[in-house]
Short mmCIF file of C-alpha atoms in Angstrom, two decimals:
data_model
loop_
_atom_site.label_atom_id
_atom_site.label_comp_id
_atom_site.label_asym_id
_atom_site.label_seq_id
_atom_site.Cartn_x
_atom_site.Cartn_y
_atom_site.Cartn_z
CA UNK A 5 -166.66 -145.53 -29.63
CA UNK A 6 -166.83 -146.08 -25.79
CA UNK A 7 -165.29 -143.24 -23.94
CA UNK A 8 -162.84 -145.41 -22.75
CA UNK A 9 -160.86 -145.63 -25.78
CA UNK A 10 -161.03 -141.85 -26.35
CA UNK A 11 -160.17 -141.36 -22.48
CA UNK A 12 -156.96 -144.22 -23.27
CA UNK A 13 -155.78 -141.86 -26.41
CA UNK A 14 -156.12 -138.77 -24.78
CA UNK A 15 -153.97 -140.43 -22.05
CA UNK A 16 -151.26 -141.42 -24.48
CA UNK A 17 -151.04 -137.82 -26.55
CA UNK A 18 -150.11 -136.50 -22.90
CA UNK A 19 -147.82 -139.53 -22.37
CA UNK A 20 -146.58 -138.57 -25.97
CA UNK A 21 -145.99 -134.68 -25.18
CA UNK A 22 -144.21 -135.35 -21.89
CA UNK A 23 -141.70 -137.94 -23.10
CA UNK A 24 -140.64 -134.73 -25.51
CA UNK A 25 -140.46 -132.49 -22.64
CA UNK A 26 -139.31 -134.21 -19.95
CA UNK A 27 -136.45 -133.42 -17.76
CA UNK A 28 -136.41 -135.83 -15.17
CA UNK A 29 -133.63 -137.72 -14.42
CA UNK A 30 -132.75 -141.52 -15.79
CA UNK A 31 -134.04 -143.16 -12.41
CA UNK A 32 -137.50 -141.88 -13.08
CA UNK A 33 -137.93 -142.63 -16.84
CA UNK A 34 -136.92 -145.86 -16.08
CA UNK A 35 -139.51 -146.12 -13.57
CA UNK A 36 -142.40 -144.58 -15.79
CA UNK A 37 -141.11 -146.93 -19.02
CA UNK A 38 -141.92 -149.53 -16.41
CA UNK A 39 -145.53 -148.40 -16.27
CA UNK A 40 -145.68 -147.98 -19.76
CA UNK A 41 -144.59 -150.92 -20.54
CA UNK A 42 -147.31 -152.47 -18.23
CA UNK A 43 -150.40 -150.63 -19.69
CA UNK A 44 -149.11 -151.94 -23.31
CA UNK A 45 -148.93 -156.05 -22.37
CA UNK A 46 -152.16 -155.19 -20.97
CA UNK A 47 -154.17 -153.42 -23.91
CA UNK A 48 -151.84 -156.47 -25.94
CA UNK A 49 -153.98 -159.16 -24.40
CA UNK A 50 -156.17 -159.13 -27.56
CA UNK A 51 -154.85 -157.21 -30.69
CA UNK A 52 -156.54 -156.65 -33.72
CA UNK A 53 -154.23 -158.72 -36.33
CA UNK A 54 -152.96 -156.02 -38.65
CA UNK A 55 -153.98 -151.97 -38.59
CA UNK A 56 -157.37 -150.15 -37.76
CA UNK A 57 -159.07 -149.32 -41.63
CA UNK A 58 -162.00 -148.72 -41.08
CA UNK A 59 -164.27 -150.31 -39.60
CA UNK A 60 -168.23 -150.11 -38.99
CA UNK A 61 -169.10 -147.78 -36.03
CA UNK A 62 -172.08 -148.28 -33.10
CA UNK A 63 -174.50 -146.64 -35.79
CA UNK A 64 -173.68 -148.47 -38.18
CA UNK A 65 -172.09 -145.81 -40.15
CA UNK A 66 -167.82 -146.63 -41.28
CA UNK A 67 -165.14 -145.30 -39.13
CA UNK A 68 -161.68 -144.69 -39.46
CA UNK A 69 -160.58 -144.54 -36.12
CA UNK A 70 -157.01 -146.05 -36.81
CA UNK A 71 -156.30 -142.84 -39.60
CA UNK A 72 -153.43 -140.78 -39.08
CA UNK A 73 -155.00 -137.39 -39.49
CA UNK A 74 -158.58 -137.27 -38.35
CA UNK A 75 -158.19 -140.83 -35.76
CA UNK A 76 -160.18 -141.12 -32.37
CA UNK A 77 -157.85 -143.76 -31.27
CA UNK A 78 -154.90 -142.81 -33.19
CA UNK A 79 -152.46 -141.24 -30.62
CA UNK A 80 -150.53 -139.84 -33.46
CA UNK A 81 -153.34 -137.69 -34.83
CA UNK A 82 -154.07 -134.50 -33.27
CA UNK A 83 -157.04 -135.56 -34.44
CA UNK A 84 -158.45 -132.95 -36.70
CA UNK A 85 -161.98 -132.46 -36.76
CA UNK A 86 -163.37 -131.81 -40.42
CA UNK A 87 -166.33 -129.30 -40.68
CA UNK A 88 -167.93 -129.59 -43.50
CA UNK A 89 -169.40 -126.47 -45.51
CA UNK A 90 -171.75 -125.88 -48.71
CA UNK A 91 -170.20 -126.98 -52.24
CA UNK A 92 -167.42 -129.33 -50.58
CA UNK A 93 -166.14 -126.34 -48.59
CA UNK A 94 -164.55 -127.94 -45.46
CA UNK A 95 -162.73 -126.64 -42.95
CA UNK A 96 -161.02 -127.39 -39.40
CA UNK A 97 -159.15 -125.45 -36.55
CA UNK A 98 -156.50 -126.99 -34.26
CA UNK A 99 -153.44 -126.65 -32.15
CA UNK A 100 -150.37 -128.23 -32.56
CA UNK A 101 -148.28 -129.14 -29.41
CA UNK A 102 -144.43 -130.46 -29.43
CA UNK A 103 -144.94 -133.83 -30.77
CA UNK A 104 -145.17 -131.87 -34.17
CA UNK A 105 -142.27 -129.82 -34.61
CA UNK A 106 -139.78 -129.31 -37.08
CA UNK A 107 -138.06 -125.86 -37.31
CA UNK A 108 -137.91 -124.70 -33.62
CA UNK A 109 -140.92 -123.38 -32.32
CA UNK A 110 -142.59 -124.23 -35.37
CA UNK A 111 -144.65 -126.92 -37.08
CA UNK A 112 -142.62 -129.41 -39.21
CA UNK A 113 -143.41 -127.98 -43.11
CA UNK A 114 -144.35 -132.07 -44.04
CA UNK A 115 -146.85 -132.37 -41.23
CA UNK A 116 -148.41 -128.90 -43.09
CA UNK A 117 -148.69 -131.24 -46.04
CA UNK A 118 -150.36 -134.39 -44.22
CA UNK A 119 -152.61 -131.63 -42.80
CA UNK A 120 -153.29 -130.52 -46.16
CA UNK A 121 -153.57 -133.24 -48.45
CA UNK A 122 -156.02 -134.60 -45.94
CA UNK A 123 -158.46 -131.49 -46.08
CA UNK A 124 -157.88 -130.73 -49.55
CA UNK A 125 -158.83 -134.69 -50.02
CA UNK A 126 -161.98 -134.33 -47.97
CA UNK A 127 -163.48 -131.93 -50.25
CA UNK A 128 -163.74 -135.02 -52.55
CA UNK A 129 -164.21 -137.36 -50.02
CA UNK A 130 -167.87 -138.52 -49.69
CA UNK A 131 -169.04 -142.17 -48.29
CA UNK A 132 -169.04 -144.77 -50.28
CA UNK A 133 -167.62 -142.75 -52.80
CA UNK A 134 -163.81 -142.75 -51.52
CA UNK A 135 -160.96 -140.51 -53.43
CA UNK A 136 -157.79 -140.92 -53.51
CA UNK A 137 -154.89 -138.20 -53.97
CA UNK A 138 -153.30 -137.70 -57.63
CA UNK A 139 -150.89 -134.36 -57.12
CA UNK A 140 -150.92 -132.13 -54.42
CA UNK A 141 -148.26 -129.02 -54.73
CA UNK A 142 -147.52 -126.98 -51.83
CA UNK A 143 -146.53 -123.07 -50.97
CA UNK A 144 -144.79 -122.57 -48.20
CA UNK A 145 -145.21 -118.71 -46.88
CA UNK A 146 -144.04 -118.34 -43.51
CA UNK A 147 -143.67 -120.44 -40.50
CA UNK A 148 -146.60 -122.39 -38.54
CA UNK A 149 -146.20 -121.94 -35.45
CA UNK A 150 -146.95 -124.59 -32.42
CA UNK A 151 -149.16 -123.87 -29.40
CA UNK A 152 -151.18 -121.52 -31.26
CA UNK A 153 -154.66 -121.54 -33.02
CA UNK A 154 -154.78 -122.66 -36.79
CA UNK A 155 -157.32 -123.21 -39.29
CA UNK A 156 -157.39 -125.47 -42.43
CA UNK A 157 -159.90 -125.00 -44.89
CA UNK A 158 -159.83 -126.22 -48.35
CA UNK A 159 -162.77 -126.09 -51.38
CA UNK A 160 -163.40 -127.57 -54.79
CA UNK A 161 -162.39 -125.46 -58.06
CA UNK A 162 -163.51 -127.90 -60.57
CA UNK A 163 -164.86 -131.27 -60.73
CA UNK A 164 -163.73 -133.02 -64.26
CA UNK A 165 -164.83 -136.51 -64.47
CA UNK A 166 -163.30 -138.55 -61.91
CA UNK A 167 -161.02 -135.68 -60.85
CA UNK A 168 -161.50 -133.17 -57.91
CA UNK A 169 -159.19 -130.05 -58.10
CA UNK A 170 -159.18 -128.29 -55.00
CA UNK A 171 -157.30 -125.44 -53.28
CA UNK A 172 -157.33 -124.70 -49.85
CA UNK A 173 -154.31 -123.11 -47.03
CA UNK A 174 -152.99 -123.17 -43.69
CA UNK A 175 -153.98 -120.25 -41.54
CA UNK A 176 -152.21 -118.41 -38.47
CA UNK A 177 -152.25 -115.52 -36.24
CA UNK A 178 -150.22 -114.05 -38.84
CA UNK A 179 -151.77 -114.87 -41.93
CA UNK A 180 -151.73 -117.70 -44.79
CA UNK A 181 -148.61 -120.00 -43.93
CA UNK A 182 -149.04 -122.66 -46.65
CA UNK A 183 -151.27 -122.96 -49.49
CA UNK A 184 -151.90 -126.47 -51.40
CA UNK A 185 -153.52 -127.19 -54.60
CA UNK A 186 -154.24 -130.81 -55.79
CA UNK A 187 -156.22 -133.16 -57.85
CA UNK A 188 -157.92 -135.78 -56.05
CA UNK A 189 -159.37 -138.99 -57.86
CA UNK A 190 -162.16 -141.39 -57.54
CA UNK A 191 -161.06 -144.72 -58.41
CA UNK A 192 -163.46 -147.01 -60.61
CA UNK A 193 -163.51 -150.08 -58.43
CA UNK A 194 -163.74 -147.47 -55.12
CA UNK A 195 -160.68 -149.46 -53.57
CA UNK A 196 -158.49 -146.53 -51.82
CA UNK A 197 -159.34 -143.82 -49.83
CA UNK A 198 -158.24 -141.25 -47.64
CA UNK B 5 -128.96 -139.23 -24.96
CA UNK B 6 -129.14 -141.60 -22.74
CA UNK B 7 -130.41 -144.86 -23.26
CA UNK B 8 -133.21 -144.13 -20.88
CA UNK B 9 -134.46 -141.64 -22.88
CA UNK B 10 -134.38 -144.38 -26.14
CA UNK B 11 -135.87 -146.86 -24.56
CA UNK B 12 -138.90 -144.45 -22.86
CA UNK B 13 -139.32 -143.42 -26.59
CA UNK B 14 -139.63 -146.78 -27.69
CA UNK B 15 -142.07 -147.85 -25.05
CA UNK B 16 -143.92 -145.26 -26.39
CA UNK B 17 -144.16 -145.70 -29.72
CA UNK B 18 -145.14 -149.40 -29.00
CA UNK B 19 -147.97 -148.24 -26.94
CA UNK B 20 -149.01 -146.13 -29.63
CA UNK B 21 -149.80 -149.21 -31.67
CA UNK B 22 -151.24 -151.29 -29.27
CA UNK B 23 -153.66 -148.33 -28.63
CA UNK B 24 -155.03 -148.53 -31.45
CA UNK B 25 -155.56 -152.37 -32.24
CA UNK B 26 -156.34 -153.21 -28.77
CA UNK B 27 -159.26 -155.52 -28.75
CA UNK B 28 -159.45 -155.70 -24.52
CA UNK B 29 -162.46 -154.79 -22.64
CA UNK B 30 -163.35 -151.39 -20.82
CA UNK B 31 -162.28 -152.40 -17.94
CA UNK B 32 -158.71 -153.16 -19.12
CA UNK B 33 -158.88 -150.17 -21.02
CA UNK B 34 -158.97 -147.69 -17.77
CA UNK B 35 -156.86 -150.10 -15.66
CA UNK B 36 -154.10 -149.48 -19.03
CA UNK B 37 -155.13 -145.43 -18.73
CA UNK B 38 -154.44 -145.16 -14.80
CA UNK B 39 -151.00 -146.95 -15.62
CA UNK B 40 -150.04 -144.16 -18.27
CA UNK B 41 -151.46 -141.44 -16.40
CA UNK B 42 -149.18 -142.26 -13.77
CA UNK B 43 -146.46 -142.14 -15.79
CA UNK B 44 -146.89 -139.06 -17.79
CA UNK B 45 -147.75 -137.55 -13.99
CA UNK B 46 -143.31 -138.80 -12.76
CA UNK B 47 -142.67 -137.43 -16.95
CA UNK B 48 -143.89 -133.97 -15.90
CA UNK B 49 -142.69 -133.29 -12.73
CA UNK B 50 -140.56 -131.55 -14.30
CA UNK B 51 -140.92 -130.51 -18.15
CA UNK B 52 -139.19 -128.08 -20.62
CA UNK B 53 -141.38 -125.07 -20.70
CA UNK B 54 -142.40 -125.29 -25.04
CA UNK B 55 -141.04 -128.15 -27.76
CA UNK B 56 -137.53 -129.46 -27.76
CA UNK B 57 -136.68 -127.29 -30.45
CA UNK B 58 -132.79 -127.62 -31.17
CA UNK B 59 -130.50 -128.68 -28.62
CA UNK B 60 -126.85 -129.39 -28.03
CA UNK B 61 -125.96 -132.66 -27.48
CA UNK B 62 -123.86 -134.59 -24.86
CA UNK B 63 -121.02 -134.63 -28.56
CA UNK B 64 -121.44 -130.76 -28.32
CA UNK B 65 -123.30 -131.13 -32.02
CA UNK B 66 -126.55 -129.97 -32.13
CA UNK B 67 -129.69 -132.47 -32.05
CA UNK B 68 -133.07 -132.40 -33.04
CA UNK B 69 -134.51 -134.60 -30.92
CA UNK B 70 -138.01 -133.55 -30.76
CA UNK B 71 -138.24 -133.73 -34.50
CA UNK B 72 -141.45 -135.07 -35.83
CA UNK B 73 -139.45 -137.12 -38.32
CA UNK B 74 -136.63 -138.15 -37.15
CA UNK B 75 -136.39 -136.90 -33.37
CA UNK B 76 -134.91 -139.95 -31.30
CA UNK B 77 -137.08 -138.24 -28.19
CA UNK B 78 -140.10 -138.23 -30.22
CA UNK B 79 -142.68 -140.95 -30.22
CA UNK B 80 -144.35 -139.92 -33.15
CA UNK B 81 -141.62 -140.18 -35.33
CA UNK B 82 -140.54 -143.40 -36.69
CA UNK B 83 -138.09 -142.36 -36.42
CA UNK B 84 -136.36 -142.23 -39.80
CA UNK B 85 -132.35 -142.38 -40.09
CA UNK B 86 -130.88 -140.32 -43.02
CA UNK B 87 -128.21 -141.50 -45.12
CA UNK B 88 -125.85 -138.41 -46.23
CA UNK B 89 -124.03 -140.18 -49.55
CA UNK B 90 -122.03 -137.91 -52.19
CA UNK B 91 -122.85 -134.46 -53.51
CA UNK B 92 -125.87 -134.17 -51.18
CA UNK B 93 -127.78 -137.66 -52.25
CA UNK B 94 -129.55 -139.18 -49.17
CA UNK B 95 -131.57 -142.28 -48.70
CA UNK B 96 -133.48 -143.86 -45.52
CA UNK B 97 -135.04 -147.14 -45.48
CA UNK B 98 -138.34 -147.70 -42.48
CA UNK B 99 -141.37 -149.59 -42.14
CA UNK B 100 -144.63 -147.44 -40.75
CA UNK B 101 -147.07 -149.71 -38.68
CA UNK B 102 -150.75 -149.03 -37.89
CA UNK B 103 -150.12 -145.04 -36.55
CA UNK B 104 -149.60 -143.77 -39.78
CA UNK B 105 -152.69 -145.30 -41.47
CA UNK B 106 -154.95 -143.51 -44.40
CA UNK B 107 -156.41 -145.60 -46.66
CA UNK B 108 -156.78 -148.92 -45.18
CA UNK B 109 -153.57 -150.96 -44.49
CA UNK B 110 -151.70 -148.01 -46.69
CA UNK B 111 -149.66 -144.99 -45.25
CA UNK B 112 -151.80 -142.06 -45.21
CA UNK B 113 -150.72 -139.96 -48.44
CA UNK B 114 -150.08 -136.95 -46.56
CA UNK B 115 -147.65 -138.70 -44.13
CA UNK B 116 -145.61 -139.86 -47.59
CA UNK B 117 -145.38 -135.99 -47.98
CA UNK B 118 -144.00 -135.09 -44.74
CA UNK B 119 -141.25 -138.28 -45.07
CA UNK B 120 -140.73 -136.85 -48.81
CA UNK B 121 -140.59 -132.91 -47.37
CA UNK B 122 -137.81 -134.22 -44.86
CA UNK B 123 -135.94 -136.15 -47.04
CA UNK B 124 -135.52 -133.77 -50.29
CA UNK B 125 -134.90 -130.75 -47.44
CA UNK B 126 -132.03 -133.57 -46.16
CA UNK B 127 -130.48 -133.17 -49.53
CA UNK B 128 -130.01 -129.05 -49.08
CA UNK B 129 -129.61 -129.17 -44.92
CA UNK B 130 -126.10 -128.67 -43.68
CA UNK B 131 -124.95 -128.29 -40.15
CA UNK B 132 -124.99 -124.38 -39.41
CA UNK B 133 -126.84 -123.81 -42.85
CA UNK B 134 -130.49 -124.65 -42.36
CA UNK B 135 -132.65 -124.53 -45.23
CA UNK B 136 -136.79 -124.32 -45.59
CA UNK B 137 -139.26 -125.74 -48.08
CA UNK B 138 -140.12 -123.11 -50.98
CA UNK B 139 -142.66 -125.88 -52.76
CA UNK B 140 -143.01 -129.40 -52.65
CA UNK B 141 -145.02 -130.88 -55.46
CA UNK B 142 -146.04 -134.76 -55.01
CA UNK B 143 -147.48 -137.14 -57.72
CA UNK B 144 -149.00 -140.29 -56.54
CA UNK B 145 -148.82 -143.68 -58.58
CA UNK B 146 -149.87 -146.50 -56.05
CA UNK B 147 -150.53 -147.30 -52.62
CA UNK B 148 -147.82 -147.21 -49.82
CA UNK B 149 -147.89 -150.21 -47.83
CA UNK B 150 -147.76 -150.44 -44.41
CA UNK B 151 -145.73 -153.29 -42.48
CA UNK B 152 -143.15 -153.36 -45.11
CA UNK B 153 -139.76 -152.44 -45.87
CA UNK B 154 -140.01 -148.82 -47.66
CA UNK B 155 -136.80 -146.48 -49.00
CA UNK B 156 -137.46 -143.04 -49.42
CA UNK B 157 -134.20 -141.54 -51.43
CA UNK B 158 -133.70 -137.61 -52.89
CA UNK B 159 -130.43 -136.17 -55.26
CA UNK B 160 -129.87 -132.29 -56.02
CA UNK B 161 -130.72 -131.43 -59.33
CA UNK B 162 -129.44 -128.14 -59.08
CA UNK B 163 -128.27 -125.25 -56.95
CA UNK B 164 -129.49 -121.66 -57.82
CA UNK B 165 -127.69 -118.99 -55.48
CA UNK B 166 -129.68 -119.98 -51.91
CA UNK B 167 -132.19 -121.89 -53.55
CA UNK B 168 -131.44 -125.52 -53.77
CA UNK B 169 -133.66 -127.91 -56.42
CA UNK B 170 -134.70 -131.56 -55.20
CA UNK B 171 -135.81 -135.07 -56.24
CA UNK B 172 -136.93 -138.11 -54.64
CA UNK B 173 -139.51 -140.61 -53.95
CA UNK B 174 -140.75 -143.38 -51.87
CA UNK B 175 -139.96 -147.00 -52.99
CA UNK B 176 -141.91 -150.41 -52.20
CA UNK B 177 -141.37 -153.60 -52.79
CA UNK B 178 -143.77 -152.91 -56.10
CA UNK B 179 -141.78 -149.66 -57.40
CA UNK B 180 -142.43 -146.29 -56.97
CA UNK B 181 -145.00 -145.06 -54.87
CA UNK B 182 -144.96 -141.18 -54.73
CA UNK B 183 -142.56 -138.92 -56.51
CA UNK B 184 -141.72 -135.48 -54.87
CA UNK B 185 -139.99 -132.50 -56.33
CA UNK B 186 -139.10 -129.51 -54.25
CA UNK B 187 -137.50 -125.84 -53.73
CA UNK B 188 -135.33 -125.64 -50.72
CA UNK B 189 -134.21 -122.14 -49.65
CA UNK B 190 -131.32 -121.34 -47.42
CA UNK B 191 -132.39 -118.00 -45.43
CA UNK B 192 -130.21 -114.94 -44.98
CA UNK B 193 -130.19 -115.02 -41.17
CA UNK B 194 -130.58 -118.96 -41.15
CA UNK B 195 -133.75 -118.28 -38.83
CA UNK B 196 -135.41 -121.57 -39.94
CA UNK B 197 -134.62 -124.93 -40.45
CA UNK B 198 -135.91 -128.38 -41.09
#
């Protein structure tokens, strides 16, 4: 990816965080909508027809720069950054700013779960070999708080067949704040992923 | 909120999308980035100091505007609409575009949780009388398109003292997509919501 495109999505999470938190008045948001609107007709000159997938990178190796969770040009993602360990351990540390919030103050409890099922699913993920999620079942122990430091990390319990059952939990300052099981599956024909 | 505010939000979210399936060259690219930066720079000249969190709105009724699901001043969310019907029953229909890709041209699983988290909460969540997730348990059975219509939907089953016991799923145009079951808890000092 050309650092142009991760300079342009780094420029739109700030966009993203500001038009949260903004307080100016209705003469200036007008003005910057203006600007916004702009930038888009001009990055709309040439579109791809439908949405990212995944695509071949510059070494030749797939990319899913359009996905939701882990995305380099995916505004929406924070994007997570998936480590991965010995035995399918994997893990990843972020932050999570206002675009994410739920309770006040506090991560939204379903964006705990997309975190989740997308580590927990990486444990089973391996190229070419996609996997797909069966169940996932979450805990829910305390609040996750935004702005501060957090760690995901998930890891296999048993492999049966086609089936991955991992475990894995949302980390804080103050301990575990949500813990996830679930079985992830390996279709035959390979079709889904992620 | 103003309609300033709805229509910045709406900018956004379409520049979201045509960040990610822009096909233009570099140089468009950064000419698009100096145009956003300029107006997240007239966003933040003057910002609220963390999230949105919950605020009172111009009705005096309070909003949740920043939240990730259905916060009208959030760009990240849809943003989903929910239906209140009788005895707690709610229902929301959306489409999800290119931002909230997984598997190619599918919604990412985990972003099926968070809409399924919100809308089974919905089902417990009164004004003054917030309520949390205990669990959420989710059971996959087919893709979730993107770029067409969707209706996620959630009942009670039952009410145990502050703990209230929800059902729902996501709907396409080929049946069920992802079934969801969850706890809901209504704290003592109604610290928490959404």
């Amino acid at each position: 990816m050309t650092s142009a495109h991760e300079w342009l999505t780094g420029s739109v999470r700030r966009l993203i965080d500001a038009t949260i938190r903004t307080e100016v008045d209705a003469e200036a948001i007008a003005a910057a909508t203006e600007k916004i609107d702009s930038a888009t007709a001009q990055l709309s000159d040439s579109l791809l027809p439908g949405s990212f997938g995944v695509q071949t990178g510059p070494d030749g190796r797939p990319t899913a720069w359009g996905n939701v969770v882990i995305g380099l040009r995916n505004p929406v993602a924070p994007p997570l950054t998936i480590h991965h360990g010995a035995d399918g351990a994997v893990h990843t540390d972020f932050v999570l700013g206002a675009a994410y919030e739920g309770p006040p103050g506090h991560v939204h409890g379903g964006v705990c779960a997309l975190i989740l099922d997308h580590v927990l699913g990486a444990t089973a993920h391996q190229p070419g070999k996609p996997a797909y999620t069966g169940t996932l079942t979450l805990r829910y122990l305390r609040g996750t708080p935004l702005g501060q430091s957090l760690r995901a990390s998930a890891h296999v319990e048993r492999i049966e067949g086609a089936k991955t059952f991992a475990v894995g939990h949302i980390t804080g300052s103050d301990g575990v704040t949500v813990e996830a099981e679930g079985v992830f599956i390996h279709p035959k024909g390979g079709q889904r992923d992620g």
